CSV table of C-alpha atoms and ligand atoms in Angstrom, one decimal:
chain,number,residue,atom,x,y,z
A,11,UNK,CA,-4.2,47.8,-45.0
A,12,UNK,CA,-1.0,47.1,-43.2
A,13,UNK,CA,1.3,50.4,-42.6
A,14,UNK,CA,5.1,50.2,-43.6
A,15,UNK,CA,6.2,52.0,-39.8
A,16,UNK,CA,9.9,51.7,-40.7
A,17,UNK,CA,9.1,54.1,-44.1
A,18,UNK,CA,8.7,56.8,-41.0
A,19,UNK,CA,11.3,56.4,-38.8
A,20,UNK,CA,12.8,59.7,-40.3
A,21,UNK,CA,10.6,61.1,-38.0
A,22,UNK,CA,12.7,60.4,-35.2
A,23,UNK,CA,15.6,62.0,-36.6
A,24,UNK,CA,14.0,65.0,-36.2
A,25,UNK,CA,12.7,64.6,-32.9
A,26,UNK,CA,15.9,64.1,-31.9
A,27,UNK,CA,17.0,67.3,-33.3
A,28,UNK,CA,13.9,69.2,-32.7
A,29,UNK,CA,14.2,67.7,-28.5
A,30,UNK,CA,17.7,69.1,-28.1
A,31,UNK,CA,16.0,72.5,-28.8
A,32,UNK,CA,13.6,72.2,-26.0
A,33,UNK,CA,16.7,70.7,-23.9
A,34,UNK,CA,20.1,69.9,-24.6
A,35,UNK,CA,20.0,66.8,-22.5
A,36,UNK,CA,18.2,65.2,-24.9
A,37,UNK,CA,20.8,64.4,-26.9
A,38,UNK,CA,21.6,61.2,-24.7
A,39,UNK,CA,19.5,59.5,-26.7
A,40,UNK,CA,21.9,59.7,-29.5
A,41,UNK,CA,23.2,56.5,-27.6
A,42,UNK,CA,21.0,54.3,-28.7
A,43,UNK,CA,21.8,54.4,-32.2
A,44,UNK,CA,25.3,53.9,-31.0
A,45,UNK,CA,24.5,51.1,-29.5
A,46,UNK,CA,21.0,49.2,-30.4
A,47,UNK,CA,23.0,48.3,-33.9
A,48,UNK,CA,25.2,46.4,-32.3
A,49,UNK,CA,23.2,44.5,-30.0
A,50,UNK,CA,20.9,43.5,-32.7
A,51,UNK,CA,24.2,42.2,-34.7
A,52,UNK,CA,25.1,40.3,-31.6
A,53,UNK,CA,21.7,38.5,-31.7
A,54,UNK,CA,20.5,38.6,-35.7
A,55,UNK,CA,24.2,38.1,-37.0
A,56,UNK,CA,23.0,40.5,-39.8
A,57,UNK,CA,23.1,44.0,-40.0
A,58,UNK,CA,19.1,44.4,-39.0
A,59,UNK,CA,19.7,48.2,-37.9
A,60,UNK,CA,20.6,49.1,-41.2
A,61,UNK,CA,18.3,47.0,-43.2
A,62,UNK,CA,15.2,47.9,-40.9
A,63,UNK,CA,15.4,50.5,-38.7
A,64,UNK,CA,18.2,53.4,-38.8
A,65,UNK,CA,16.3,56.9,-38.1
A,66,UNK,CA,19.0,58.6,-40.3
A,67,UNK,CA,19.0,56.1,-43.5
A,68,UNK,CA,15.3,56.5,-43.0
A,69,UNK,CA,15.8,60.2,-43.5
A,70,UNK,CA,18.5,60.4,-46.2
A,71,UNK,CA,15.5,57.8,-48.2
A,72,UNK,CA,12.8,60.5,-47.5
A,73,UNK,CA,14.7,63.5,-48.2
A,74,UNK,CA,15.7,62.4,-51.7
A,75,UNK,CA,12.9,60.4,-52.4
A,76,UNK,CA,11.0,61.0,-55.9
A,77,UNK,CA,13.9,63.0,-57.4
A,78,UNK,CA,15.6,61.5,-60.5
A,79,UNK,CA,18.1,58.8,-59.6
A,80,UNK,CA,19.7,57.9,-62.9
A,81,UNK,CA,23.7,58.7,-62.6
A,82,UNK,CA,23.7,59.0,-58.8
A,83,UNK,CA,25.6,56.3,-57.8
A,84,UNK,CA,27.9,56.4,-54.6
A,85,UNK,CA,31.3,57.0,-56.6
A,86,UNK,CA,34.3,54.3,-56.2
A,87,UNK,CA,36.8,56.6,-54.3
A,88,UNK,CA,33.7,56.7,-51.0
A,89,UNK,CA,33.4,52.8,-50.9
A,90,UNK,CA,37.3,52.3,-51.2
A,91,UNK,CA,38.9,51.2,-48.0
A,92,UNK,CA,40.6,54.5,-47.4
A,93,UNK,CA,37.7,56.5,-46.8
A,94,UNK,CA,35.9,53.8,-44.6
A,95,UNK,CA,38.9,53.9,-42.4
A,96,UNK,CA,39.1,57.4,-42.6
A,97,UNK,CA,35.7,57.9,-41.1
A,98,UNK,CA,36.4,55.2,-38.5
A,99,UNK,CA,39.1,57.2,-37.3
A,100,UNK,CA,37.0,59.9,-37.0
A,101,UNK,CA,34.2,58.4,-35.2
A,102,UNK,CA,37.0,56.9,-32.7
A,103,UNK,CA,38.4,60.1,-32.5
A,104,UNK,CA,34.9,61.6,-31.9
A,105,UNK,CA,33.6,59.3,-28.7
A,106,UNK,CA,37.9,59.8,-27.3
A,107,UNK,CA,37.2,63.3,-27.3
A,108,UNK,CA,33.9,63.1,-25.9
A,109,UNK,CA,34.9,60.7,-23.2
A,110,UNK,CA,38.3,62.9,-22.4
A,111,UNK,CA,36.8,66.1,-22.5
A,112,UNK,CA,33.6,64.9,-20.5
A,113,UNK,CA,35.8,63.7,-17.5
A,114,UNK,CA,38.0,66.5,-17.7
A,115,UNK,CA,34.7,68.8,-17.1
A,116,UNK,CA,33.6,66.2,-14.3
A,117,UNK,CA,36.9,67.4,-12.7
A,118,UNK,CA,36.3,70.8,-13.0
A,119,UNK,CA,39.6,70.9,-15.1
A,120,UNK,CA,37.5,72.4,-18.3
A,121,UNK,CA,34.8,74.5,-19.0
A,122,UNK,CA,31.7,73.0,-20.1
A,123,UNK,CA,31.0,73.3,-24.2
A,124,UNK,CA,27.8,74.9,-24.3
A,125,UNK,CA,26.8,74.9,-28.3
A,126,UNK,CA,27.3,72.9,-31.2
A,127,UNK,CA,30.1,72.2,-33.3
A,128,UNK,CA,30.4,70.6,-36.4
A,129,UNK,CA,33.1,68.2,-37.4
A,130,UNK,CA,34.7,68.3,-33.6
A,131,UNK,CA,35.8,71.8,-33.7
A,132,UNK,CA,33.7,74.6,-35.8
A,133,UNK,CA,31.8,75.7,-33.4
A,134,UNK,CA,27.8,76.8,-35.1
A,135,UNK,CA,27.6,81.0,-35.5
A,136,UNK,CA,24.2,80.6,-33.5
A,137,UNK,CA,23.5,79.3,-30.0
A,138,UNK,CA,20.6,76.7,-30.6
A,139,UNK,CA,17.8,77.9,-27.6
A,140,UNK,CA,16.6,75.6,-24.6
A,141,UNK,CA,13.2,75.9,-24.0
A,142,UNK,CA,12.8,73.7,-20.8
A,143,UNK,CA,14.9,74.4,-18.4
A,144,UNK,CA,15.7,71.6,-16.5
A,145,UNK,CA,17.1,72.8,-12.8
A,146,UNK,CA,20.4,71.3,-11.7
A,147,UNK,CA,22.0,69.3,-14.7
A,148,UNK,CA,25.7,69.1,-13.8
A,149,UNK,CA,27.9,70.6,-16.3
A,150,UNK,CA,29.5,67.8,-17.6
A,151,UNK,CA,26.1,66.4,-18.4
A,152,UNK,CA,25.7,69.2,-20.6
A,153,UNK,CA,28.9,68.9,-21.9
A,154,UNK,CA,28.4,65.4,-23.5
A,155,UNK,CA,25.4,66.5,-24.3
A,156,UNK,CA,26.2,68.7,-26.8
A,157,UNK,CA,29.2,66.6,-27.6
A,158,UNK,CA,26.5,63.8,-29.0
A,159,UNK,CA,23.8,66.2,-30.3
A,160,UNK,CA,27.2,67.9,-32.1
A,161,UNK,CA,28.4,64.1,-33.3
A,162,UNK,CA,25.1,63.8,-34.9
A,163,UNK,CA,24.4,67.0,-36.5
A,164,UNK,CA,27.7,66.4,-38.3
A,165,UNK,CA,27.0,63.1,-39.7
A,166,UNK,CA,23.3,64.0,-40.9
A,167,UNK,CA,24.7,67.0,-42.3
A,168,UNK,CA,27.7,65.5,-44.2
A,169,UNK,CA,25.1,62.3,-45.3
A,170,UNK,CA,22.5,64.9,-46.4
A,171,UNK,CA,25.6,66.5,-48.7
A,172,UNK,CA,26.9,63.4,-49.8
A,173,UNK,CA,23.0,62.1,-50.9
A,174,UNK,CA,22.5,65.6,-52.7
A,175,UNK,CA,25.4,64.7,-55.1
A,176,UNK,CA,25.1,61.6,-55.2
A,177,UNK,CA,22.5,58.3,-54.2
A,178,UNK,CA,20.9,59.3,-51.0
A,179,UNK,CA,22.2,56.4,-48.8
A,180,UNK,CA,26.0,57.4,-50.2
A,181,UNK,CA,26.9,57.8,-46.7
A,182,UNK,CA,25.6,54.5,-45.6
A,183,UNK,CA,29.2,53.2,-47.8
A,184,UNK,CA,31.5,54.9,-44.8
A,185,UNK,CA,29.3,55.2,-41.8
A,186,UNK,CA,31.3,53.7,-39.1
A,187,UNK,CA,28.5,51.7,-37.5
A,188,UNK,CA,28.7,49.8,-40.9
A,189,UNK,CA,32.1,49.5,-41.4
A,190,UNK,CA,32.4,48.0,-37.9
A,191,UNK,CA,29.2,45.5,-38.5
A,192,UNK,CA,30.9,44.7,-41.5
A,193,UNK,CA,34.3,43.8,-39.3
A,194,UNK,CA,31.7,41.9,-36.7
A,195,UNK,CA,30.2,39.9,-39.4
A,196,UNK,CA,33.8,38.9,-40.5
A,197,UNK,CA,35.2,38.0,-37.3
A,198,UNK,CA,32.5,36.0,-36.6
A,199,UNK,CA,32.4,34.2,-39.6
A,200,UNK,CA,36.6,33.4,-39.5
A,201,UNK,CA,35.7,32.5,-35.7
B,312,SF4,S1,25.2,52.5,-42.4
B,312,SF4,FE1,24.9,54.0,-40.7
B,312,SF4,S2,23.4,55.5,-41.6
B,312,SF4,FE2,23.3,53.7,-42.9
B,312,SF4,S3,21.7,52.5,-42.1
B,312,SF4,FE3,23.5,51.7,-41.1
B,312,SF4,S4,23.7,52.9,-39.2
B,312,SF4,FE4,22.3,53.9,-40.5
């Protein structure tokens, strides 16, 4: 019998979360689903992260499957331009801060952040622990560390909300790695 793997890859949605418990640093790997989308839209000219292999979609799916769909549809005002560019802006804003802020600790200007925040600047009420630790990790490594482990404990959180009222995927409609496939596809199809 041949296994479905990508039904699974929830799984690494919550070793990514689970690893930045054991260290912070971790969290780097928060990159690659930054990035690995876009390379495979470079080379498949179709969104293939999304369709095949995105840990978090993967999760949203597995969170809420088996429960009644009927009437949980991602409403209009989500999929309207406004909230896609909304979102965009905040994912832009996101990796300035994270960049800014990263270089600014590099230069000693800063203190490091040393916990989680969600939604840039709420910072959690609980410190989340570090199991290993790892000698020697320069601050600012630790800083974008948490700045990535932060941007992605926002978005699961706000796409596990969003697929609790309404179809699990909802936040698919104004992730910003799709809205910006969805302006790759078109530039390359006007170009
Ligand atoms: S839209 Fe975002 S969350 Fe949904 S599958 Fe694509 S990258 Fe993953």
């Amino acid at each position: 019998m041949k296994i479905n793997w990508t039904k699974y890859l929830y799984i690494f949605t919550i070793l990514f979360f689970a690893l930045g418990i054991f260290n912070i640093t971790f969290a780097w790997l928060g990159f690659i689903c930054m990035i690995l989308p876009f390379v495979l839209l470079i080379r498949d000219k179709k969104k293939t992260w999304c369709q095949k292999y995105c840990p978090r979609a993967s999760l949203l799916s597995a969170v809420y499957r088996g429960r009644k769909s009927k009437g949980r549809r991602t409403p209009e005002w989500l999929a309207k331009v406004d909230a896609k560019t909304f979102f965009l802006a905040y994912f832009g804003a996101n990796l300035f801060i994270l960049m800014m802020s990263t270089i600014m600790v590099f230069r000693g200007r800063i203190e490091a952040m040393d916990h989680v925040r969600f939604l840039i600047a709420f910072q959690l009420p609980w410190d989340i622990p570090q199991l290993i630790n790892v000698p020697n990790i320069p601050d600012w490594a630790v800083h974008l560390s948490f700045r990535v482990y932060s941007m992605m404990f926002t978005t699961t959180v706000i796409g596990l909300i969003l697929g609790w009222f309404y179809a699990p995927r909802t936040w698919c409609t104004i992730c910003p790695i799709n809205t910006l496939s969805d302006m790759g596809l078109k530039n390359q199809k006007e170009g």
